[in-house]
Tab-separated table of C-alpha atoms in Angstrom:
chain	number	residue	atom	x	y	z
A	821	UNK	CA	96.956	98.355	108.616
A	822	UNK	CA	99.226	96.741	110.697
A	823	UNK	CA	96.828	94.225	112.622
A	824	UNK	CA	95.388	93.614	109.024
A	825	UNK	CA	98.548	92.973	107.551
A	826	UNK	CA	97.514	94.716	105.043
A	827	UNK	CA	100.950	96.689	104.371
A	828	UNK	CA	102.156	93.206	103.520
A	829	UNK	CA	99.332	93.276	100.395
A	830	UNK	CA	100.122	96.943	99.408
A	831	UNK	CA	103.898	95.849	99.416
A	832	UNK	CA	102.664	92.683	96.789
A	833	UNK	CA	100.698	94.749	94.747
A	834	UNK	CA	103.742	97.717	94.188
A	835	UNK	CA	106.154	94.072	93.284
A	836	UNK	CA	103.921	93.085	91.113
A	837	UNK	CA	103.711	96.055	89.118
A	838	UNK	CA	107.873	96.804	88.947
A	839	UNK	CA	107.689	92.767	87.666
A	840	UNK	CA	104.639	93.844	85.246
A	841	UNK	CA	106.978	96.522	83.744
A	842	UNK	CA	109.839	94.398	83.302
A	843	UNK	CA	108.179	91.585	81.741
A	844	UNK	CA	106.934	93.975	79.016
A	845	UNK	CA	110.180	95.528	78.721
A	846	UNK	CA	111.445	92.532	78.688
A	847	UNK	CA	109.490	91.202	75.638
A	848	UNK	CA	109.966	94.259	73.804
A	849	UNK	CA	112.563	95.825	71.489
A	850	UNK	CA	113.008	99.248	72.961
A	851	UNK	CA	116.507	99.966	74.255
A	852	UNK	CA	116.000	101.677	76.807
A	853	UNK	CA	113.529	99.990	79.420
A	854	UNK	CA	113.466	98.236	82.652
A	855	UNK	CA	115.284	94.992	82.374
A	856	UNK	CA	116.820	94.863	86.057
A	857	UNK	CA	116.132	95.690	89.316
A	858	UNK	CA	118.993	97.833	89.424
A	859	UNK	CA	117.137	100.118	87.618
A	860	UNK	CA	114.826	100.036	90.381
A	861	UNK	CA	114.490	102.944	93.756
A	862	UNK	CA	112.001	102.261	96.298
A	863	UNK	CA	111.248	104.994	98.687
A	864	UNK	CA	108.721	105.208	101.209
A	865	UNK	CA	107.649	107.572	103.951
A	866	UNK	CA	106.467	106.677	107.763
A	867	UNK	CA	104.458	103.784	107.354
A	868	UNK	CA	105.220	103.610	103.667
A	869	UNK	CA	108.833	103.041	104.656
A	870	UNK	CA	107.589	99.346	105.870
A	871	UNK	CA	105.788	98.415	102.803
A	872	UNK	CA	108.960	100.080	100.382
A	873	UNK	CA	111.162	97.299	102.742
A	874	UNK	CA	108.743	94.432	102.224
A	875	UNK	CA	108.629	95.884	98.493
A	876	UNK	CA	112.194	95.107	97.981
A	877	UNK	CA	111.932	91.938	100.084
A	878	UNK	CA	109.056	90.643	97.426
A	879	UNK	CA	111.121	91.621	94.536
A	880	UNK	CA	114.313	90.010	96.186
A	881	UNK	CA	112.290	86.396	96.658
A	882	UNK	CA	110.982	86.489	93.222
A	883	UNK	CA	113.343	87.711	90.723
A	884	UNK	CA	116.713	87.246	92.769
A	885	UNK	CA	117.488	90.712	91.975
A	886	UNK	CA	117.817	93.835	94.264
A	887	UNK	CA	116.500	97.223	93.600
A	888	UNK	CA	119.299	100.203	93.375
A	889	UNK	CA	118.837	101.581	96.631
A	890	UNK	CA	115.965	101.258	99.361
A	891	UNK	CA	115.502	105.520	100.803
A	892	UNK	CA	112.915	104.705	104.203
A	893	UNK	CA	112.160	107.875	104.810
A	894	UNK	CA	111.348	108.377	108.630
A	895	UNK	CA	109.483	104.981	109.723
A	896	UNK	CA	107.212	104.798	111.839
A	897	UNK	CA	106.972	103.271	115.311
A	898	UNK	CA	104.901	99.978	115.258
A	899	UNK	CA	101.999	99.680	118.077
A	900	UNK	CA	103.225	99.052	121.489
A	901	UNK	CA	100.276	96.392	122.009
A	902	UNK	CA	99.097	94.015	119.221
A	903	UNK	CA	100.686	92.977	116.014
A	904	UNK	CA	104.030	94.583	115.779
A	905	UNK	CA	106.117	95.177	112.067
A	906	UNK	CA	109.487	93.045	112.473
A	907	UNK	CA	112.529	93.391	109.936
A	908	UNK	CA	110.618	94.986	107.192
A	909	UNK	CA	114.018	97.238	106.798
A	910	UNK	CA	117.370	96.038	106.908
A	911	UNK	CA	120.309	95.962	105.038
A	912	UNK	CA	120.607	93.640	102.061
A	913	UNK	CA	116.802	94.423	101.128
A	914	UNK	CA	119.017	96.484	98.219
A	915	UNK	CA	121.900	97.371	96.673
A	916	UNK	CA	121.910	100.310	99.357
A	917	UNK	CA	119.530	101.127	102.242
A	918	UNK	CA	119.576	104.704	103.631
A	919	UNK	CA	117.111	105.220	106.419
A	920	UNK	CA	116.349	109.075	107.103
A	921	UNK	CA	115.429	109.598	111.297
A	922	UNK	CA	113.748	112.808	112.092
A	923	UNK	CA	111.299	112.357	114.938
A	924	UNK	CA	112.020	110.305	117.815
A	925	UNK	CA	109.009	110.725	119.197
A	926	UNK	CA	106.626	108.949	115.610
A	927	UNK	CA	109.618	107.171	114.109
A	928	UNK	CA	112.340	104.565	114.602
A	929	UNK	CA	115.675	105.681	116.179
A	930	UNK	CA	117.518	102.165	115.910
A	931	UNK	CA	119.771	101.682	113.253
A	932	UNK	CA	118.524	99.735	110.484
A	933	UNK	CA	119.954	100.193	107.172
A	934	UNK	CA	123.585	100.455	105.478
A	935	UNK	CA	123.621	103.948	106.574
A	936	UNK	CA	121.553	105.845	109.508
A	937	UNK	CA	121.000	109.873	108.840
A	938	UNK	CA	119.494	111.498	111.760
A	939	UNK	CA	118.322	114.812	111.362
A	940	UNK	CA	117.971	117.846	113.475
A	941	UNK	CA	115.797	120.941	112.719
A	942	UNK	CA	114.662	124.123	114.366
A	943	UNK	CA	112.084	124.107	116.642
A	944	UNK	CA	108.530	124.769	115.466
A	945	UNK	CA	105.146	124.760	116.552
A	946	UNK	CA	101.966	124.496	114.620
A	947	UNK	CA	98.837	122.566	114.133
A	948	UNK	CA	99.235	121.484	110.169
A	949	UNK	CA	98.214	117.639	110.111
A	950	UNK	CA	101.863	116.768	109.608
A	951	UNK	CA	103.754	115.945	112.777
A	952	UNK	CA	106.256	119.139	112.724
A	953	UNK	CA	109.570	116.737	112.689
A	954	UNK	CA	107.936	113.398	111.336
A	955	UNK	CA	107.276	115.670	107.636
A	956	UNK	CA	110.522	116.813	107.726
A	957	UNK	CA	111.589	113.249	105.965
A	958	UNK	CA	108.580	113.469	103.051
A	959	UNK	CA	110.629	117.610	102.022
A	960	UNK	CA	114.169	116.656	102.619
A	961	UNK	CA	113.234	113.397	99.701
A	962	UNK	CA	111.206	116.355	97.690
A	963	UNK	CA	113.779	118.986	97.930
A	964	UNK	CA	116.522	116.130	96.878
A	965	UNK	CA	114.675	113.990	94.035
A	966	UNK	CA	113.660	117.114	92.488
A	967	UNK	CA	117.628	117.894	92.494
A	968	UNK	CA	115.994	121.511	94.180
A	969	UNK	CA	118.645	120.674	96.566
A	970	UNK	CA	121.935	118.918	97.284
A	971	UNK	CA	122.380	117.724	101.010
A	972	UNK	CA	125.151	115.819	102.742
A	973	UNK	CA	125.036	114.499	106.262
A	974	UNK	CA	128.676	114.272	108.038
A	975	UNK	CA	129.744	110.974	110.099
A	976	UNK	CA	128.564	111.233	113.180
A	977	UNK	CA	124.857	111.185	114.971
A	978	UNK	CA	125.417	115.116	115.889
A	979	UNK	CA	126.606	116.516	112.398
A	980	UNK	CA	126.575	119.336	110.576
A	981	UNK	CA	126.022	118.491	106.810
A	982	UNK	CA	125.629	120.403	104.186
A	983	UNK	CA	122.903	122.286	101.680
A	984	UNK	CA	124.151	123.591	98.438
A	985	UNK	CA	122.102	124.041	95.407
A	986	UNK	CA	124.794	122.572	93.160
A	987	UNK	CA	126.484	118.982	93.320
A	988	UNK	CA	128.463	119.222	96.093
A	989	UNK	CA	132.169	117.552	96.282
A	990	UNK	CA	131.150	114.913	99.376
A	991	UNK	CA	134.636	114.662	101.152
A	992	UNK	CA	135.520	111.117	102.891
A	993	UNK	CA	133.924	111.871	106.498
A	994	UNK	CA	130.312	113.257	104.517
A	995	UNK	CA	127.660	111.409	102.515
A	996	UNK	CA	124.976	112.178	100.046
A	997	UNK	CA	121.455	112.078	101.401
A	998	UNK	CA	118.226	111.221	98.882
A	999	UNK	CA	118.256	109.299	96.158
A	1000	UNK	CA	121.523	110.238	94.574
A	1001	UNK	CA	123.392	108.850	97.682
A	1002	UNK	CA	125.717	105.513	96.430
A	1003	UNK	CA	127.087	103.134	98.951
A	1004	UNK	CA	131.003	103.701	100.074
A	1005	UNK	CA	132.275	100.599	102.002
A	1006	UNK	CA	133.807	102.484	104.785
A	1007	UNK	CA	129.942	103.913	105.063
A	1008	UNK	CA	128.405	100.840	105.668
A	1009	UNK	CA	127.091	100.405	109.543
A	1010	UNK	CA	127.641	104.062	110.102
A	1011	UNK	CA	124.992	106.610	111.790
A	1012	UNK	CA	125.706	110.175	109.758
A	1013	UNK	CA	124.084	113.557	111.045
A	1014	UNK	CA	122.404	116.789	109.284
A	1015	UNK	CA	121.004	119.594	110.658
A	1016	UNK	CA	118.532	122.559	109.345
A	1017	UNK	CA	118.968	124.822	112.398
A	1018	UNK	CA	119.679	127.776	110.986
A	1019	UNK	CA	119.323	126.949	107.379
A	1020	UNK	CA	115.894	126.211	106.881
A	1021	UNK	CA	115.282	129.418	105.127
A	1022	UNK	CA	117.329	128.510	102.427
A	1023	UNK	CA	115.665	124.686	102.801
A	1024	UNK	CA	111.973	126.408	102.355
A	1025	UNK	CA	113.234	128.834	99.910
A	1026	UNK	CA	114.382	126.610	97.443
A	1027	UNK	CA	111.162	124.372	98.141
A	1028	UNK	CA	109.292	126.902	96.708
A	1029	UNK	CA	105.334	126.486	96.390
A	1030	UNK	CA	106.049	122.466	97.109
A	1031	UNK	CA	106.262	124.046	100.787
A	1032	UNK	CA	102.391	124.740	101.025
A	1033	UNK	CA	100.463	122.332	102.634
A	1034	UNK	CA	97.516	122.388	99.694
A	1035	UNK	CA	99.901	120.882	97.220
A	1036	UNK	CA	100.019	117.638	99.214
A	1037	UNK	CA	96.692	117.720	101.633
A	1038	UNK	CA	94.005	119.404	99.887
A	1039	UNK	CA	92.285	116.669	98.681
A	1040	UNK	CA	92.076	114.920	101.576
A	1041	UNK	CA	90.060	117.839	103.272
A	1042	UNK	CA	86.708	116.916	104.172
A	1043	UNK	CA	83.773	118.579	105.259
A	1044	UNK	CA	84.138	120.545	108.335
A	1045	UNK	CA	88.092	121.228	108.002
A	1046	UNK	CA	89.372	124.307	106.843
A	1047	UNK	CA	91.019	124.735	103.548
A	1048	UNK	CA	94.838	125.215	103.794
A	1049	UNK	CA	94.935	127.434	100.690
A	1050	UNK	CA	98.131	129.661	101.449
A	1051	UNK	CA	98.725	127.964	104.808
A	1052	UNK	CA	102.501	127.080	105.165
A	1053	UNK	CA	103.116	123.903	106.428
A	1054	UNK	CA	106.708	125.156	108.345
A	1055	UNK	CA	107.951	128.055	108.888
A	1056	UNK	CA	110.858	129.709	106.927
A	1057	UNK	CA	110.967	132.256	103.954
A	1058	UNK	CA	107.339	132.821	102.170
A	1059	UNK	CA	107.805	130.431	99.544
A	1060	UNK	CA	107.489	131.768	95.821
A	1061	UNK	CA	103.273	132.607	95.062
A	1062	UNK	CA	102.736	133.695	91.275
A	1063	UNK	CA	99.530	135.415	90.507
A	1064	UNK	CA	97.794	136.387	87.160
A	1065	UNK	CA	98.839	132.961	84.987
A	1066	UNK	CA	96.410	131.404	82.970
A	1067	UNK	CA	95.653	128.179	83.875
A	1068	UNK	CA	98.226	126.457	80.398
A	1069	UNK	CA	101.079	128.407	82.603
A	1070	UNK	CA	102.492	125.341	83.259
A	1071	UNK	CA	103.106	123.957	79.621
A	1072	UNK	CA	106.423	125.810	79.328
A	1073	UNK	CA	107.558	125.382	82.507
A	1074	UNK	CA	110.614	123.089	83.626
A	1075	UNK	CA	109.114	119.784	84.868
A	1076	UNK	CA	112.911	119.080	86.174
A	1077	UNK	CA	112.762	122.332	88.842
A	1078	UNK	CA	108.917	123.784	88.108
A	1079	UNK	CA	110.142	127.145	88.436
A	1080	UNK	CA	112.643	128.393	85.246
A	1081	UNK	CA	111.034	128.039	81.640
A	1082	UNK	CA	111.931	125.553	79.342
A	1083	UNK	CA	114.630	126.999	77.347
A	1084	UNK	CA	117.105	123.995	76.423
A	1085	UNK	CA	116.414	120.977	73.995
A	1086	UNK	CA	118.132	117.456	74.310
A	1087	UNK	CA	119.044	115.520	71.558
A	1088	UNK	CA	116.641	112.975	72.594
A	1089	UNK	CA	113.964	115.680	72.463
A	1090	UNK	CA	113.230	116.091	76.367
A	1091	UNK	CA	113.427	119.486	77.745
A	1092	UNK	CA	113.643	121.135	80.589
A	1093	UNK	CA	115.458	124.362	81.743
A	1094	UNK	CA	119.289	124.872	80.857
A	1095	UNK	CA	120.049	125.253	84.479
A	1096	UNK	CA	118.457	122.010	85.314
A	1097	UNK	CA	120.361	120.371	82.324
A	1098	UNK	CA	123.843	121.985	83.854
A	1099	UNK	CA	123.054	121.124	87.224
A	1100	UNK	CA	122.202	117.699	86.384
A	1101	UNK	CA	125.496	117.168	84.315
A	1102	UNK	CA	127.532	118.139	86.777
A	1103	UNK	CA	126.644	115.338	88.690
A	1104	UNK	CA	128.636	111.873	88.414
A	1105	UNK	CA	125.427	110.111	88.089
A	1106	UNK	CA	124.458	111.983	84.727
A	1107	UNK	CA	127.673	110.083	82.468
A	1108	UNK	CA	125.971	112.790	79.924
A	1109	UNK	CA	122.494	111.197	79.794
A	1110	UNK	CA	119.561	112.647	79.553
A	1111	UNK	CA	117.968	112.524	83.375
A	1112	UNK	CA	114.247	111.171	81.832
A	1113	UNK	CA	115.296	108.499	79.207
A	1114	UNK	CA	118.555	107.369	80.259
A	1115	UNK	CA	119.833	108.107	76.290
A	1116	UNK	CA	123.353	109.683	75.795
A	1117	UNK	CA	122.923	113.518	75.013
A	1118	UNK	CA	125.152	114.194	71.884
A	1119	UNK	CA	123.567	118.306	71.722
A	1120	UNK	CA	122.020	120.493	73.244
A	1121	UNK	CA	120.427	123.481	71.604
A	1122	UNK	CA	118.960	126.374	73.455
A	1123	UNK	CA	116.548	128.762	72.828
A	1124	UNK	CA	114.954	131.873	74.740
């Protein structure tokens, strides 16, 4: 991909669709659509994390407009020998660029973004076909963008953090990791630690079945490898396994969490679970609007 250039075409194609979307928003009447970049996060994982850089690059040359924020989720060392990747991430790609480090030995170490989060985890051993510390990026952006979880690295290469299931109250010193994070000035340049040790059976707990390796690999199995089925991808507390649903199960069920039932009804019609709806409200970033369409919630009605 690299000697191909071909992450530089992938990166084209994913700018030309957020422009796509805009232009028809754009020509339409509906008042709530994508008008401006701003509206825009690009996330990508290892090698994804290039082309979500380049992304916001292609967007930036275009339209002169800057996606929200820029998550690179753990990427990935460029070839020693050949074609090498050069300043697909760095700061200014958009509004704010948060770079997530968790293996030294597959990804980048260096500093590249507005803020730096390098991540430390317990030691485990397996032979899933994600690189133990390398995955540990894709769950931490899961167990955030789902709002499962609420984590906060502290200033520093070596801190602590935080995991809470509710919005936590960052103090000056912490910052929010995932998608929710929001640039602070006194931020900017800084490398910011978190660490699982200890805590990651809370982490896999609250992951749930989005811990088992079949959710995200099973259809790339091919003849002649064995099917993960129930396989856990890390170690940690069994994650959640129901048994005896039909297969509509999932009609009712939140698509906010994927675990509570749908019991609460915006006034914009979207629902989800009422513990979703409080969690999400809680947050500054909510301003009382609904989390899928943007619109102002004037009710919500629950029902059981």
């Amino acid at each position: 991909m690299v000697t191909t250039q071909r992450y530089e075409h992938i990166a084209k194609l994913a700018g030309d669709f957020v422009l796509g979307v805009r232009e028809k928003c754009v020509n339409s009447n509906r008042r709530f659509c994508l008008r401006h970049l701003s509206q825009v996060d690009v996330s990508g994982f290892g090698v994804g994390a290039h082309i979500a850089g380049r992304t916001c690059q292609y967007l930036q040359q275009t339209l002169r407009q800057r996606p929200r924020i820029l998550l690179a989720l753990d990427p990935i060392k460029t070839p020693l020998l050949g074609t090498t990747i050069k300043d697909t991430i760095k700061r200014g790609d958009a509004d704010y660029v948060q770079v997530i480090h968790t293996s030294q030995e597959v990804g980048i170490w260096d500093q590249l973004g507005d803020v730096d989060i390098y991540v430390r985890s317990d030691s485990q051993s397996h032979s899933d076909p994600l690189n133990d510390e390398h995955g540990i990026a894709f769950f931490i952006h899961l167990a955030t963008s789902t709002k499962r979880l609420y984590l906060t690295a502290s200033s520093n290469e070596n801190g602590i953090g935080t995991v809470s299931i509710m919005p936590p109250m960052t103090k000056a010193i912490e910052c929010l990791i995932g998608v929710y994070g929001f640039p602070k000035w006194n931020d900017i340049g800084k490398r910011f630690g978190f660490s699982l040790d200890n805590r990651s059976s809370l982490f896999w707990r609250e992951m749930t079945h989005f811990a088992w390796t079949d959710i995200h690999l099973n259809s790339q199995l091919g003849a002649g490898v064995r099917p993960f089925g129930r396989t856990k991808l890390f170690s940690g507390t069994q994650p959640e396994v129901r048994v005896n649903e039909s297969s509509d199960s999932d009609d009712d069920e939140c698509t906010i969490c994927c675990k509570n039932k749908i019991n609460a009804r915006l006034s914009c019609n979207h629902e989800m679970c009422h513990t979703c709806w409080i969690r999400w409200n809680y947050t500054p970033e909510s301003q009382n609007k609904c989390p899928m369409c943007k619109q102002t919630v004037t009710s919500v009605d629950k029902f059981s």
